[in-house]
Amino acid sequence: MDRLSSSERVHAGRLPPLVDVPVILTVRRPDDGGMFEGDERERLALLRRCAGDGFAYVDLEEGLEAPALEASLKEAGTRTIRSLHDLTGVPSDFGLRLDRISQRPDEIPKAAVTPRSSADLARVLRVIMDRRGKSPDAGGSQMLVLGMGAIGFPTRVLASKLGAAWCYASPASDMAAPGHVDPATLEDLYRFRSIGPDTAVFGVMGDPVMHSRSPFIHNRGFDACGLDAVFLPFHVPDLEGFWQVADLLGVRGLSVTVPHKGAVLRRLSGSDALVRATGACNTMTRAEAPGGWQGTNTDVAGFAGPLRDAFGGTVPRGLAATVIGAGGAARSVVHALSGFGGRILVLNRTPDHARAVAEPAGASFGGLDEAGFKAARKFADLVVQTTKVGMDPAADRDPAPDLSFSGMEIVYELIYAPRVTPFLGRALKAGCKVIYGKQMLISQAMEQFRLFSGRPYPFESLTGLEEGID
Ligand code: NAP
């Protein structure tokens, strides 16, 4: 109600009889994330006036004592949702406060808090799970606990798995709270209605990650195979906290993205030869040992596939390639190129990192500077861009603006969102043949899907996959 104009508010009570779904009434104060500008007396009067209008639920805040309003609601048969909000974090006494509001008879306890780290999210999940077994009267199955913002996102998509009575959504064009999911996305991308207690959870973990198209690829595959599984983005600033999240949710498989491909190695109980050779892991599946994870690298093959296609099936030996960047993805790229017998130059903002990637492969290295760009002229059959410069929040930037193209190079950009980065835009303009990041994304995801599901990626889901990623 706080989002309506005063002339609209007069008519709000006409809504419940017109729609065939239960309607929740909220008049939210700014402190709780709302927009109601009047004073508390006006707010309570408005709530009371609407109490008999057929709303199924009214949402009242923790700490609000309004006996007259509560009596009117009871008389009208309207149930109360008792909510606590924290727009800045997860309160240290969160569990206690939730227990306190859970003790109010006939009310549905609700909490909307803002995890700032994966460790915060783990704390929220623990609070939910500790209470989930309780009877509905004690706040068990009727309890609603939602995490706001990108880190809290999994609590929304997994609401029904976590025992929440419902989840909140609003259109992307007019989002009512941070972390709300667009209803169409919730249904089309995550198949929200099909998620239940037994749904297997998979995901991509990174920072940033909310742009990732891996959920689109994998959920589409799960759907076509009829699997009770969902694939989510996990925004992970802190790895240690995230391992708790993964255990609490029983996450079965993970795609690993920027910047964690190297750091996850410490958590692996086993790994394939490519992870050991590159020091980069982009896929984790549960190992047989309790609590263990098996690491696999599908980036090497994922990078090589589209490159082979660009050469009509066989990459010529002695290909002279410049690799820009020296992070986790670059390690896989350099490994694949050495496998093709390439001559390689690695250029990176931090030359020491370039050295660490180049030396084991017998490659040359340098900085992203005049000397580096001069050297690159001799490694110009292929130029591979592997840094994160060109994606959000640096989508308008080029990691090597002084590296010019003759038009004869094949330019391979690993970033897939946006489809054309400033770097790739320059290559296209110069007339270079290009390979888009989404080609590698799809290629590496095919093998991940097999590792996650034990099945090949469903052929029918391939149609329109590239267009869907853009
Ligand atoms: P990472 O390990 O964090 O490495 C990041 C790289 O970017 C490092 O070389 C870093 O240089 C460089 N960098 C960061 N900020 C920079 C700046 N302001 N100027 C110049 N260089 C900068 O990340 P990653 O896992 O390798 O991933 C890198 C990119 O590849 C991401 O955009 C990722 O989405 C993409 N990727 C795509 C696919 C695909 O399937 N299409 C697969 C893998 C990766 P320093 O060493 O100096 O810090």
Short mmCIF file of N, CA and C and ligand atoms in Angstrom, two decimals, residues 257-259 261 299 325-330 348-350 353 368 386-389 391 397 414-416 437 440-441 444, ligand 1:
data_model
loop_
_atom_site.label_atom_id
_atom_site.label_comp_id
_atom_site.label_asym_id
_atom_site.label_seq_id
_atom_site.Cartn_x
_atom_site.Cartn_y
_atom_site.Cartn_z
N THR A 257 33.76 -19.89 -11.01
CA THR A 257 34.17 -18.82 -11.90
C THR A 257 34.98 -17.78 -11.14
N VAL A 258 35.29 -16.70 -11.87
CA VAL A 258 36.14 -15.63 -11.38
C VAL A 258 35.73 -15.18 -9.97
N PRO A 259 36.57 -15.01 -8.97
CA PRO A 259 38.03 -15.18 -9.02
C PRO A 259 38.50 -16.45 -8.30
N LYS A 261 38.88 -19.80 -9.21
CA LYS A 261 39.33 -21.05 -9.86
C LYS A 261 40.60 -21.64 -9.27
N ASP A 299 37.49 -26.25 -18.72
CA ASP A 299 37.81 -25.03 -19.48
C ASP A 299 38.80 -25.32 -20.62
N GLY A 325 46.12 -11.57 -19.97
CA GLY A 325 45.60 -11.99 -18.67
C GLY A 325 46.35 -13.21 -18.18
N ALA A 326 46.36 -13.38 -16.84
CA ALA A 326 47.11 -14.51 -16.26
C ALA A 326 46.38 -15.05 -15.04
N GLY A 327 45.05 -15.07 -15.11
CA GLY A 327 44.25 -15.62 -14.00
C GLY A 327 43.95 -17.09 -14.25
N GLY A 328 42.88 -17.57 -13.60
CA GLY A 328 42.51 -18.98 -13.71
C GLY A 328 42.20 -19.39 -15.14
N ALA A 329 41.47 -18.54 -15.86
CA ALA A 329 41.08 -18.91 -17.23
C ALA A 329 42.32 -18.96 -18.13
N ALA A 330 43.25 -18.01 -17.94
CA ALA A 330 44.46 -17.98 -18.76
C ALA A 330 45.28 -19.25 -18.61
N ASN A 348 50.20 -9.50 -19.06
CA ASN A 348 49.28 -9.29 -17.94
C ASN A 348 49.62 -7.99 -17.22
N ARG A 349 48.57 -7.40 -16.57
CA ARG A 349 48.77 -6.19 -15.79
C ARG A 349 49.89 -6.39 -14.77
N THR A 350 49.87 -7.53 -14.09
CA THR A 350 50.93 -7.85 -13.13
C THR A 350 51.89 -8.84 -13.81
N HIS A 353 52.54 -12.35 -12.40
CA HIS A 353 51.50 -13.37 -12.59
C HIS A 353 51.64 -13.97 -13.99
N LEU A 368 51.28 -5.43 -19.74
CA LEU A 368 50.35 -4.79 -20.68
C LEU A 368 50.87 -3.38 -20.95
N THR A 386 41.62 -12.89 -21.83
CA THR A 386 41.12 -13.69 -20.70
C THR A 386 40.92 -12.87 -19.42
N THR A 387 41.14 -11.55 -19.46
CA THR A 387 40.93 -10.79 -18.21
C THR A 387 39.43 -10.54 -18.04
N LYS A 388 39.08 -9.98 -16.87
CA LYS A 388 37.66 -9.68 -16.65
C LYS A 388 37.32 -8.24 -17.05
N VAL A 389 38.28 -7.56 -17.66
CA VAL A 389 38.05 -6.18 -18.09
C VAL A 389 37.24 -6.21 -19.39
N MET A 391 33.77 -6.79 -18.77
CA MET A 391 32.48 -7.22 -18.20
C MET A 391 32.15 -6.30 -17.04
N ARG A 397 35.39 -0.89 -20.57
CA ARG A 397 36.85 -0.78 -20.63
C ARG A 397 37.50 -1.85 -21.49
N LEU A 414 37.06 -14.22 -24.06
CA LEU A 414 36.43 -15.18 -23.14
C LEU A 414 35.17 -14.63 -22.48
N ILE A 415 35.08 -13.31 -22.37
CA ILE A 415 33.88 -12.72 -21.75
C ILE A 415 32.69 -12.95 -22.67
N TYR A 416 31.54 -13.35 -22.08
CA TYR A 416 30.35 -13.58 -22.91
C TYR A 416 29.21 -12.63 -22.58
N GLY A 437 32.90 -15.41 -26.47
CA GLY A 437 32.97 -16.09 -25.18
C GLY A 437 31.86 -17.11 -24.99
N MET A 440 32.77 -20.69 -25.97
CA MET A 440 33.51 -21.45 -24.95
C MET A 440 32.59 -21.82 -23.78
N LEU A 441 31.73 -20.87 -23.41
CA LEU A 441 30.82 -21.12 -22.28
C LEU A 441 30.01 -22.39 -22.54
N GLN A 444 32.31 -25.64 -22.62
CA GLN A 444 32.76 -26.18 -21.33
C GLN A 444 31.59 -26.66 -20.49
P1 NAP B 1 40.79 -14.25 -12.42
O1 NAP B 1 41.49 -15.53 -12.07
O2 NAP B 1 40.27 -13.40 -11.34
O3 NAP B 1 41.81 -13.40 -13.33
C1 NAP B 1 41.50 -12.10 -13.66
C2 NAP B 1 42.51 -11.56 -14.67
O4 NAP B 1 42.06 -10.25 -15.02
C3 NAP B 1 43.94 -11.41 -14.15
O5 NAP B 1 44.83 -11.63 -15.19
C4 NAP B 1 43.97 -9.94 -13.72
O6 NAP B 1 45.26 -9.37 -13.75
C5 NAP B 1 43.15 -9.34 -14.82
N1 NAP B 1 42.63 -8.03 -14.44
C6 NAP B 1 41.74 -7.75 -13.48
N2 NAP B 1 41.51 -6.43 -13.43
C7 NAP B 1 42.27 -5.87 -14.40
C8 NAP B 1 42.46 -4.54 -14.86
N3 NAP B 1 41.81 -3.53 -14.30
N4 NAP B 1 43.31 -4.32 -15.90
C9 NAP B 1 43.96 -5.36 -16.48
N5 NAP B 1 43.83 -6.64 -16.08
C10 NAP B 1 42.98 -6.89 -15.05
O7 NAP B 1 39.56 -14.54 -13.41
P2 NAP B 1 39.37 -15.78 -14.41
O8 NAP B 1 38.70 -16.90 -13.71
O9 NAP B 1 40.65 -16.03 -15.11
O10 NAP B 1 38.28 -15.18 -15.43
C11 NAP B 1 38.64 -14.10 -16.29
C12 NAP B 1 37.52 -13.82 -17.28
O11 NAP B 1 37.32 -14.92 -18.16
C13 NAP B 1 36.17 -13.55 -16.63
O12 NAP B 1 35.54 -12.49 -17.30
C14 NAP B 1 35.40 -14.85 -16.86
O13 NAP B 1 33.99 -14.64 -16.92
C15 NAP B 1 35.93 -15.24 -18.22
N6 NAP B 1 35.79 -16.68 -18.48
C16 NAP B 1 34.93 -17.08 -19.45
C17 NAP B 1 34.78 -18.43 -19.73
C18 NAP B 1 33.83 -18.87 -20.80
O14 NAP B 1 33.41 -20.03 -20.77
N7 NAP B 1 33.51 -18.03 -21.75
C19 NAP B 1 35.51 -19.39 -19.01
C20 NAP B 1 36.40 -18.94 -18.04
C21 NAP B 1 36.53 -17.59 -17.78
P3 NAP B 1 46.22 -9.35 -12.43
O15 NAP B 1 46.94 -10.67 -12.44
O16 NAP B 1 47.12 -8.18 -12.67
O17 NAP B 1 45.35 -9.17 -11.23
#
